[in-house]
Short mmCIF file of C-alpha atoms and ligand atoms in Angstrom, two decimals:
data_model
loop_
_atom_site.label_atom_id
_atom_site.label_comp_id
_atom_site.label_asym_id
_atom_site.label_seq_id
_atom_site.Cartn_x
_atom_site.Cartn_y
_atom_site.Cartn_z
CA UNK A 147 -86.11 4.36 152.58
CA UNK A 148 -87.30 1.61 150.04
CA UNK A 149 -84.36 2.20 147.29
CA UNK A 150 -85.65 -0.59 144.91
CA UNK A 151 -88.92 0.81 145.30
CA UNK A 152 -87.89 4.56 144.55
CA UNK A 153 -85.60 3.21 141.73
CA UNK A 154 -88.80 1.68 140.55
CA UNK A 155 -91.29 4.85 140.68
CA UNK A 156 -88.63 8.03 140.33
CA UNK A 157 -85.73 6.65 138.20
CA UNK A 158 -85.47 5.82 134.50
CA UNK A 159 -85.01 2.44 133.89
CA UNK A 160 -82.00 2.89 131.68
CA UNK A 161 -79.60 0.12 133.60
CA UNK A 162 -80.73 -3.43 134.21
CA UNK A 163 -79.24 -2.66 138.18
CA UNK A 164 -77.98 -5.58 140.42
CA UNK A 165 -80.15 -5.75 143.80
CA UNK A 166 -76.94 -4.54 145.64
CA UNK A 167 -77.09 -1.15 147.61
CA UNK A 168 -73.78 0.20 148.24
CA UNK A 169 -72.91 2.23 151.16
CA UNK A 170 -69.31 2.96 151.58
CA UNK A 171 -65.48 2.09 150.25
CA UNK A 172 -62.42 1.85 151.05
CA UNK A 173 -59.37 0.75 148.71
CA UNK A 174 -60.65 -2.14 147.18
CA UNK A 175 -63.44 -2.93 149.14
CA UNK A 176 -67.14 -1.90 149.07
CA UNK A 177 -70.02 -2.58 151.51
CA UNK A 178 -73.31 -2.68 150.88
CA UNK A 179 -76.46 -1.28 153.19
CA UNK A 180 -76.18 -4.74 155.01
CA UNK A 181 -72.85 -4.45 156.00
CA UNK A 182 -71.43 -7.06 153.82
CA UNK A 183 -67.78 -6.53 152.30
CA UNK A 184 -67.25 -6.82 148.82
CA UNK A 185 -63.95 -6.87 146.96
CA UNK A 186 -64.39 -4.22 144.05
CA UNK A 187 -62.82 -5.33 140.65
CA UNK A 188 -65.42 -3.41 139.05
CA UNK A 189 -64.29 -0.12 140.64
CA UNK A 190 -67.35 2.17 139.07
CA UNK A 191 -65.96 0.64 135.83
CA UNK A 192 -62.27 1.53 135.75
CA UNK A 193 -62.91 5.01 137.53
CA UNK A 194 -61.74 4.36 141.09
CA UNK A 195 -58.36 4.30 139.59
CA UNK A 196 -56.43 4.67 142.97
CA UNK A 197 -59.42 2.85 145.08
CA UNK A 198 -62.10 4.33 146.94
CA UNK A 199 -61.84 7.05 149.41
CA UNK A 200 -58.05 7.56 148.99
CA UNK A 201 -56.75 9.87 151.89
CA UNK A 202 -55.10 12.09 149.03
CA UNK A 203 -58.15 12.62 146.87
CA UNK A 204 -60.49 13.15 149.96
CA UNK A 205 -58.58 15.75 151.53
CA UNK A 206 -57.92 17.44 148.01
CA UNK A 207 -61.92 17.53 147.19
CA UNK A 208 -62.42 18.53 150.72
CA UNK A 209 -59.73 21.48 151.05
CA UNK A 210 -60.14 22.32 147.43
CA UNK A 211 -64.42 22.75 148.77
CA UNK A 212 -63.75 24.73 151.47
CA UNK A 213 -61.68 27.17 149.27
CA UNK A 214 -63.38 27.67 145.58
CA UNK A 215 -65.95 24.94 143.86
CA UNK A 216 -66.84 26.64 140.84
CA UNK A 217 -65.71 30.02 138.72
CA UNK A 218 -66.55 30.28 135.08
CA UNK A 219 -64.12 29.31 132.43
CA UNK A 220 -64.14 33.05 131.58
CA UNK A 221 -61.65 33.06 134.17
CA UNK A 222 -57.88 31.80 134.38
CA UNK A 223 -58.57 28.86 136.60
CA UNK A 224 -55.07 28.07 138.43
CA UNK A 225 -55.90 24.40 139.09
CA UNK A 226 -56.82 23.76 135.44
CA UNK A 227 -53.45 25.55 134.03
CA UNK A 228 -51.45 22.85 136.35
CA UNK A 229 -53.81 19.88 135.55
CA UNK A 230 -53.32 20.41 131.89
CA UNK A 231 -49.40 21.13 132.23
CA UNK A 232 -49.24 18.01 134.21
CA UNK A 233 -51.47 15.99 131.67
CA UNK A 234 -49.57 17.60 128.52
CA UNK A 235 -45.81 17.24 130.14
CA UNK A 236 -46.05 14.24 132.10
CA UNK A 237 -48.08 12.03 130.67
CA UNK A 238 -48.88 12.66 126.76
CA UNK A 239 -45.57 14.16 126.16
CA UNK A 240 -46.25 15.25 123.01
CA UNK A 241 -46.85 19.51 122.91
CA UNK A 242 -50.45 20.22 122.71
CA UNK A 243 -53.60 21.74 124.53
CA UNK A 244 -56.32 20.04 126.61
CA UNK A 245 -59.86 20.96 126.84
CA UNK A 246 -61.75 20.08 130.58
CA UNK A 247 -65.23 18.19 130.36
CA UNK A 248 -67.47 16.26 132.42
CA UNK A 249 -67.57 13.15 130.93
CA UNK A 250 -66.04 10.21 128.50
CA UNK A 251 -68.70 10.96 126.16
CA UNK A 252 -68.48 14.87 126.00
CA UNK A 253 -64.71 14.57 125.87
CA UNK A 254 -64.99 12.52 122.32
CA UNK A 255 -67.96 15.15 121.25
CA UNK A 256 -65.04 17.54 121.67
CA UNK A 257 -62.66 15.47 119.43
CA UNK A 258 -65.28 15.03 117.04
CA UNK A 259 -66.00 18.38 116.65
CA UNK A 260 -62.18 18.91 116.36
CA UNK A 261 -62.12 16.85 113.30
CA UNK A 262 -64.79 18.83 111.50
CA UNK A 263 -62.59 22.04 112.18
CA UNK A 264 -60.05 20.18 110.77
CA UNK A 265 -62.10 19.05 107.77
CA UNK A 266 -62.99 22.18 106.81
CA UNK A 267 -59.67 23.75 107.30
CA UNK A 268 -58.43 21.11 104.80
CA UNK A 269 -61.11 20.44 102.49
CA UNK A 270 -61.42 18.06 99.42
CA UNK A 271 -59.77 19.27 96.14
CA UNK A 272 -63.16 21.23 95.08
CA UNK A 273 -63.68 23.09 98.47
CA UNK A 274 -65.88 20.36 100.31
CA UNK A 275 -65.12 19.86 103.69
CA UNK A 276 -63.98 16.64 104.84
CA UNK A 277 -65.99 15.25 107.41
CA UNK A 278 -66.14 11.03 107.76
CA UNK A 279 -64.71 9.84 110.65
CA UNK A 280 -63.72 6.04 110.59
CA UNK A 281 -64.60 4.11 113.65
CA UNK A 282 -64.60 0.16 114.61
CA UNK A 283 -66.58 -2.75 115.40
CA UNK A 284 -67.07 -3.62 119.02
CA UNK A 285 -65.90 0.14 119.73
CA UNK A 286 -67.53 2.28 122.70
CA UNK A 287 -67.21 6.14 122.50
CA UNK A 288 -70.41 7.01 124.62
CA UNK A 289 -73.96 7.90 124.73
CA UNK A 290 -74.42 11.48 123.30
CA UNK A 291 -75.79 11.67 119.76
CA UNK A 292 -72.30 12.32 118.71
CA UNK A 293 -70.11 9.61 120.53
CA UNK A 294 -73.64 7.15 119.93
CA UNK A 295 -73.04 7.66 116.54
CA UNK A 296 -69.42 6.98 116.30
CA UNK A 297 -70.15 3.83 118.36
CA UNK A 298 -70.35 1.04 116.01
CA UNK A 299 -72.78 -1.39 118.04
CA UNK A 300 -76.54 -1.69 116.74
CA UNK A 301 -77.35 -2.43 119.73
CA UNK A 302 -76.72 1.09 121.51
CA UNK A 303 -78.20 2.93 118.25
CA UNK A 304 -81.04 0.92 118.38
CA UNK A 305 -84.37 3.57 118.22
CA UNK A 306 -82.33 6.38 117.54
CA UNK A 307 -82.19 6.86 114.20
CA UNK A 308 -81.54 9.46 112.41
CA UNK A 309 -78.00 9.16 113.30
CA UNK A 310 -75.62 12.09 113.45
CA UNK A 311 -74.02 11.60 110.05
CA UNK A 312 -70.78 11.48 108.93
CA UNK A 313 -69.17 7.87 110.92
CA UNK A 314 -68.10 4.79 108.81
CA UNK A 315 -67.42 1.78 110.94
CA UNK A 316 -64.71 -0.67 109.62
CA UNK A 317 -63.92 -4.17 111.06
CA UNK A 318 -61.33 -3.77 114.18
CA UNK A 319 -57.29 -5.06 113.54
CA UNK A 320 -57.85 -5.44 109.87
CA UNK A 321 -55.64 -2.86 107.92
CA UNK A 322 -57.04 -3.94 104.71
CA UNK A 323 -60.26 -2.91 105.55
CA UNK A 324 -59.72 0.17 106.76
CA UNK A 325 -57.48 1.35 103.61
CA UNK A 326 -60.97 0.22 101.88
CA UNK A 327 -62.95 2.51 104.27
CA UNK A 328 -61.16 6.03 103.62
CA UNK A 329 -62.52 8.21 101.24
CA UNK A 330 -61.81 11.73 99.75
CA UNK A 331 -64.57 12.48 102.48
CA UNK A 332 -62.43 11.21 105.23
CA UNK A 333 -61.15 13.68 108.09
CA UNK A 334 -60.31 10.90 110.85
CA UNK A 335 -59.48 7.66 112.48
CA UNK A 336 -60.90 7.12 115.96
CA UNK A 337 -59.79 4.19 117.91
CA UNK A 338 -60.04 2.91 121.37
CA UNK A 339 -56.40 1.31 122.06
CA UNK A 340 -58.12 -1.39 123.78
CA UNK A 341 -61.38 -1.57 123.45
CA UNK A 342 -63.04 -1.90 127.10
CA UNK A 343 -67.13 -2.33 126.79
CA UNK A 344 -66.48 -3.81 123.47
CA UNK A 345 -64.69 -7.22 124.69
CA UNK A 346 -61.17 -5.94 126.17
CA UNK A 347 -59.85 -6.18 122.63
CA UNK A 348 -56.21 -5.06 122.40
CA UNK A 349 -55.42 -3.28 118.74
CA UNK A 350 -52.17 -5.33 117.59
CA UNK A 351 -49.01 -2.95 117.21
CA UNK A 352 -49.32 -3.61 113.17
CA UNK A 353 -52.63 -2.12 113.20
CA UNK A 354 -51.82 1.00 115.24
CA UNK A 355 -48.76 1.51 113.10
CA UNK A 356 -51.02 1.13 110.09
CA UNK A 357 -53.36 3.48 111.26
CA UNK A 358 -50.97 5.91 112.16
CA UNK A 359 -49.41 5.66 108.64
CA UNK A 360 -52.82 6.15 106.92
CA UNK A 361 -53.51 9.04 108.72
CA UNK A 362 -50.57 10.78 107.55
CA UNK A 363 -50.54 9.40 103.92
CA UNK A 364 -54.22 10.81 103.60
CA UNK A 365 -53.60 14.05 105.66
CA UNK A 366 -56.50 12.59 108.72
CA UNK A 367 -56.53 13.26 112.10
CA UNK A 368 -55.57 10.06 114.26
CA UNK A 369 -57.58 10.34 117.61
CA UNK A 370 -57.72 7.89 120.17
CA UNK A 371 -60.01 7.13 122.74
CA UNK A 372 -58.46 6.44 125.81
CA UNK A 373 -61.49 6.86 128.23
CA UNK A 374 -60.91 3.72 130.05
CA UNK A 375 -57.26 2.63 129.11
CA UNK A 376 -55.41 5.84 130.44
CA UNK A 377 -53.97 7.06 133.19
CA UNK A 378 -51.86 4.20 134.35
CA UNK A 379 -54.62 1.58 134.12
CA UNK A 380 -52.52 -0.39 130.86
CA UNK A 381 -49.07 0.47 132.57
CA UNK A 382 -47.98 3.37 130.60
CA UNK A 383 -49.63 6.51 131.06
CA UNK A 384 -51.15 6.97 127.30
CA UNK A 385 -52.79 3.05 126.61
CA UNK A 386 -51.21 2.99 122.94
CA UNK A 387 -47.68 3.73 124.46
CA UNK A 388 -48.38 0.25 125.62
CA UNK A 389 -48.51 -1.01 122.28
CA UNK A 390 -46.53 1.06 119.71
CA UNK A 391 -44.56 3.56 121.66
CA UNK A 392 -43.60 5.85 118.92
CA UNK A 393 -46.99 6.76 117.67
CA UNK A 394 -47.79 10.51 117.90
CA UNK A 395 -51.72 10.88 117.78
CA UNK A 396 -53.39 14.19 116.85
CA UNK A 397 -56.06 13.97 119.84
CA UNK A 398 -56.60 11.83 122.76
CA UNK A 399 -59.72 11.73 124.88
CA UNK A 400 -59.91 10.72 128.59
CA UNK A 401 -62.45 10.72 131.51
CA UNK A 402 -63.05 7.54 133.68
CA UNK A 403 -59.81 7.02 135.53
CA UNK A 404 -58.43 10.53 135.59
CA UNK A 405 -60.97 11.61 138.39
CA UNK A 406 -60.65 8.59 140.57
CA UNK A 407 -64.47 9.25 141.22
CA UNK A 408 -65.17 12.66 140.84
CA UNK A 409 -66.53 13.75 137.40
CA UNK A 410 -63.57 15.07 134.72
CA UNK A 411 -63.31 14.05 131.31
CA UNK A 412 -60.83 15.87 128.65
CA UNK A 413 -59.55 15.78 125.64
CA UNK A 414 -56.08 16.96 124.15
CA UNK A 415 -55.08 18.48 120.89
CA UNK A 416 -51.67 18.58 119.52
CA UNK A 417 -49.86 21.59 118.50
CA UNK A 418 -48.69 20.02 115.25
CA UNK A 419 -48.61 22.63 112.36
CA UNK A 420 -51.32 22.11 110.06
CA UNK A 421 -51.49 24.62 107.06
CA UNK A 422 -49.34 27.45 106.95
CA UNK A 423 -47.60 27.01 110.61
CA UNK A 424 -51.04 26.85 112.05
CA UNK A 425 -51.13 24.41 114.94
CA UNK A 426 -53.68 22.06 115.15
CA UNK A 427 -54.74 23.01 118.30
CA UNK A 428 -55.43 26.58 117.41
CA UNK A 429 -58.68 25.21 115.12
CA UNK A 430 -60.52 25.29 118.76
CA UNK A 431 -60.30 28.96 119.19
CA UNK A 432 -62.14 31.33 121.13
CA UNK A 433 -66.09 30.58 120.73
CA UNK A 434 -65.58 27.06 118.82
CA UNK A 435 -66.15 25.07 121.87
CA UNK A 436 -67.08 25.10 126.01
CA UNK A 437 -68.58 23.58 128.90
CA UNK A 438 -69.99 25.47 132.19
CA UNK A 439 -68.65 22.81 134.40
CA UNK A 440 -65.68 22.06 132.91
CA UNK A 441 -62.42 21.95 134.63
CA UNK A 442 -63.92 23.85 137.44
CA UNK A 443 -61.42 24.23 140.55
CA UNK A 444 -62.67 21.43 142.54
CA UNK A 445 -62.61 18.72 139.38
CA UNK A 446 -58.88 19.55 138.64
CA UNK A 447 -57.91 19.58 142.06
CA UNK A 448 -59.61 16.19 142.53
CA UNK A 449 -58.14 14.84 139.40
CA UNK A 450 -54.29 16.43 139.70
CA UNK A 451 -54.50 14.77 143.39
CA UNK A 452 -55.30 11.33 141.38
CA UNK A 453 -52.78 11.77 138.84
CA UNK A 454 -50.01 12.54 140.92
CA UNK A 455 -50.90 9.41 143.18
CA UNK A 456 -50.42 7.48 140.39
CA UNK A 457 -47.14 8.96 139.33
CA UNK A 458 -45.55 9.28 142.75
CA UNK A 459 -46.66 5.76 143.92
CA UNK A 460 -45.81 4.37 140.25
CA UNK A 461 -48.87 2.79 139.67
CA UNK A 462 -48.58 1.73 135.77
CA UNK A 463 -45.87 -0.09 136.50
CA UNK A 464 -47.53 -1.91 139.64
CA UNK A 465 -50.32 -2.13 137.06
CA UNK A 466 -47.97 -4.46 134.75
CA UNK A 467 -46.60 -6.42 137.87
CA UNK A 468 -50.10 -7.10 139.21
CA UNK A 469 -51.21 -8.24 135.23
CA UNK A 470 -48.36 -10.76 135.56
CA UNK A 471 -49.59 -11.97 138.79
CA UNK A 472 -53.06 -12.40 137.34
CA UNK A 473 -51.68 -14.69 134.40
CA UNK A 474 -49.45 -16.64 136.52
CA UNK A 475 -52.51 -17.32 138.54
CA UNK A 476 -54.91 -17.85 135.48
CA UNK A 477 -52.32 -20.40 134.03
CA UNK A 478 -52.20 -22.66 137.24
CA UNK A 479 -56.13 -22.72 137.92
CA UNK A 480 -58.13 -25.85 137.49
CA UNK A 481 -61.25 -24.49 136.15
CA UNK A 482 -62.44 -25.05 132.86
CA UNK A 483 -65.14 -21.77 132.04
CA UNK A 484 -62.29 -19.55 130.78
CA UNK A 485 -60.26 -19.87 128.11
CA UNK A 486 -58.25 -17.06 128.28
CA UNK A 487 -56.87 -13.50 130.03
CA UNK A 488 -57.29 -10.72 127.23
CA UNK A 489 -55.86 -7.29 127.91
CA UNK A 490 -52.89 -5.22 129.06
CA UNK A 491 -52.39 -3.80 132.70
CA UNK A 492 -55.45 -4.10 134.63
CA UNK A 493 -57.92 -3.62 131.91
CA UNK A 494 -58.03 -7.41 132.24
CA UNK A 495 -60.88 -9.65 130.40
CA UNK A 496 -61.68 -13.32 131.24
CA UNK A 497 -63.06 -14.82 127.93
CA UNK A 498 -65.32 -17.22 128.80
CA UNK A 499 -65.31 -20.53 126.71
CA UNK A 500 -68.27 -21.01 124.12
CA UNK A 501 -70.81 -23.15 125.64
CA UNK A 502 -69.72 -23.94 129.22
CA UNK A 503 -72.06 -21.52 130.46
CA UNK A 504 -75.94 -22.28 130.58
CA UNK A 505 -78.24 -19.32 129.26
CA UNK A 506 -80.22 -17.76 132.51
CA UNK A 507 -83.21 -16.04 131.96
CA UNK A 508 -82.33 -14.31 128.89
CA UNK A 509 -78.67 -13.08 130.25
CA UNK A 510 -75.38 -13.38 129.00
CA UNK A 511 -72.92 -15.86 129.98
CA UNK A 512 -71.21 -12.84 131.05
CA UNK A 513 -73.63 -11.42 133.33
CA UNK A 514 -74.63 -15.16 134.96
CA UNK A 515 -70.84 -15.10 136.04
CA UNK A 516 -70.50 -11.43 137.26
CA UNK A 517 -73.64 -12.18 139.47
CA UNK A 518 -72.19 -15.86 140.61
CA UNK A 519 -69.25 -13.78 141.16
CA UNK A 520 -71.11 -11.14 143.45
CA UNK A 521 -72.69 -13.85 145.32
CA UNK A 522 -69.23 -14.80 146.60
CA UNK A 523 -68.52 -11.38 147.44
CA UNK A 524 -66.54 -10.13 144.71
CA UNK A 525 -67.51 -7.52 142.13
CA UNK A 526 -66.62 -7.57 138.83
CA UNK A 527 -68.11 -5.96 134.82
CA UNK A 528 -69.17 -7.94 131.62
CA UNK A 529 -67.76 -6.65 128.49
CA UNK A 530 -70.04 -8.03 125.65
CA UNK A 531 -71.93 -11.05 125.69
CA UNK A 532 -68.93 -13.63 126.59
CA UNK A 533 -66.15 -11.75 128.60
CA UNK A 534 -65.82 -10.75 132.21
CA UNK A 535 -63.86 -7.79 132.92
CA UNK A 536 -61.20 -7.47 135.94
CA UNK A 537 -60.95 -3.54 137.11
CA UNK A 538 -59.38 -3.20 140.31
CA UNK A 539 -57.68 -0.08 141.60
CA UNK A 540 -54.48 0.37 140.47
CA UNK A 541 -53.27 -0.05 144.09
CA UNK A 542 -54.58 -3.66 144.46
CA UNK A 543 -52.52 -5.95 146.19
CA UNK A 544 -51.08 -9.55 145.20
CA UNK A 545 -53.30 -10.71 148.45
CA UNK A 546 -56.14 -9.16 147.17
CA UNK A 547 -55.75 -10.82 143.76
CA UNK A 548 -55.28 -14.00 145.70
CA UNK A 549 -58.79 -13.69 147.62
CA UNK A 550 -60.45 -12.84 144.24
CA UNK A 551 -59.50 -16.10 142.88
CA UNK A 552 -60.49 -17.78 146.03
CA UNK A 553 -63.98 -16.11 145.29
CA UNK A 554 -63.90 -16.69 141.60
CA UNK A 555 -63.41 -20.67 142.33
CA UNK A 556 -65.80 -20.78 144.98
CA UNK A 557 -68.78 -19.42 142.38
CA UNK A 558 -67.26 -21.50 139.78
CA UNK A 559 -67.86 -24.56 142.23
CA UNK A 560 -71.14 -23.14 143.31
CA UNK A 561 -72.24 -23.10 139.67
CA UNK A 562 -71.50 -26.53 138.48
C1 PLP B 851 -66.99 4.65 129.22
C2 PLP B 851 -66.49 5.01 128.09
C3 PLP B 851 -66.62 6.19 127.26
C4 PLP B 851 -68.00 6.70 127.69
O1 PLP B 851 -67.87 7.94 129.01
P1 PLP B 851 -68.79 8.54 129.65
O2 PLP B 851 -67.91 8.93 130.84
O3 PLP B 851 -69.61 7.10 130.53
O4 PLP B 851 -69.82 9.36 128.65
C5 PLP B 851 -66.19 6.73 126.32
N1 PLP B 851 -65.21 5.46 125.70
C6 PLP B 851 -65.05 4.88 126.31
C7 PLP B 851 -63.69 3.83 125.68
C8 PLP B 851 -65.33 4.37 127.39
O5 PLP B 851 -64.76 3.28 127.96
#
């Protein structure tokens, strides 16, 4: 079997893939087909939140797979009810209801549909439905037609016009510009409290509070995309709470880390009353949305196991402790490539100093450094052209972080 040749012949070339062929994982480590061991600070892009093949997750999947994998959402799936209760009661802690999807983009499409329903339920003065959603520069919301239109990045949208209408883009962390973007047709504001793909950009508390206040003032939905940042990655179960705890969003989406490697996504809609005491969540009634695979017994059992480990092992607090440890090492690190550590918890980015890394073969500075780290046995991910993302499992230890910094130092020395 020649994996690279089969990719070339049979797989659509949507990814510029590294030559690495992964075959096995355990905790923070990944092994390739030659038996080489890597320290994994990529974790399938913030997916393997409790490490590779955590016994609690593997056991939950095996047991459920041998009992009942799939039934239709026409029936009351007990694992789905339990997971929804866990998410609402233990993690969101605001009354509301959850829908289960299979990915982050699908979860965001569901939120976008909720905003459209809201715009119909609470139209403009002349009865015209509101429909516009404001999103932000450097955002990433996914690759479906809806979530791609929400993503304010030209490179993601290139060649796919006409885009789904109804999105207006504003610069991130700029309240004045947000005010100016609101029109009579605006129905919602949608944002990542900590932008992942766009370069690990943290929303300021002032910006989040201002957006929440504007949403109240103009009767808009405040929608958080926590697909990458949620469930402990940024310390708190909910990432926005790490920035401005008191805010109450109307919708939240998740995926990546909640499945620990099993595909699952979801979005939550608040029970807060809109017109005539009707809860917002009631706008998504029978027939309004659906997914054949969303929230199966198997997916929900897997996610339940992941969330239970995150809670019982207090991995949110551990993520913050490990962030402090990384920042301390960074501040004493003798190097000239990176200027700062961005992010919160274990959604971190090393910002590359301008002009400190040569352009090679049209690769961005971040791609050049990620490849150099991989040479030294450390997997990381670019976030935009000038940031290298560190996304270790939430179970990472101080000793493993020490090993990562040794690998990074070796890589920088080899590049120099
Ligand atoms: C990854 C990501 C998505 C898309 O999730 P998929 O599961 O790839 O569809 C959406 N929003 C954010 C913030 C993400 O990081």
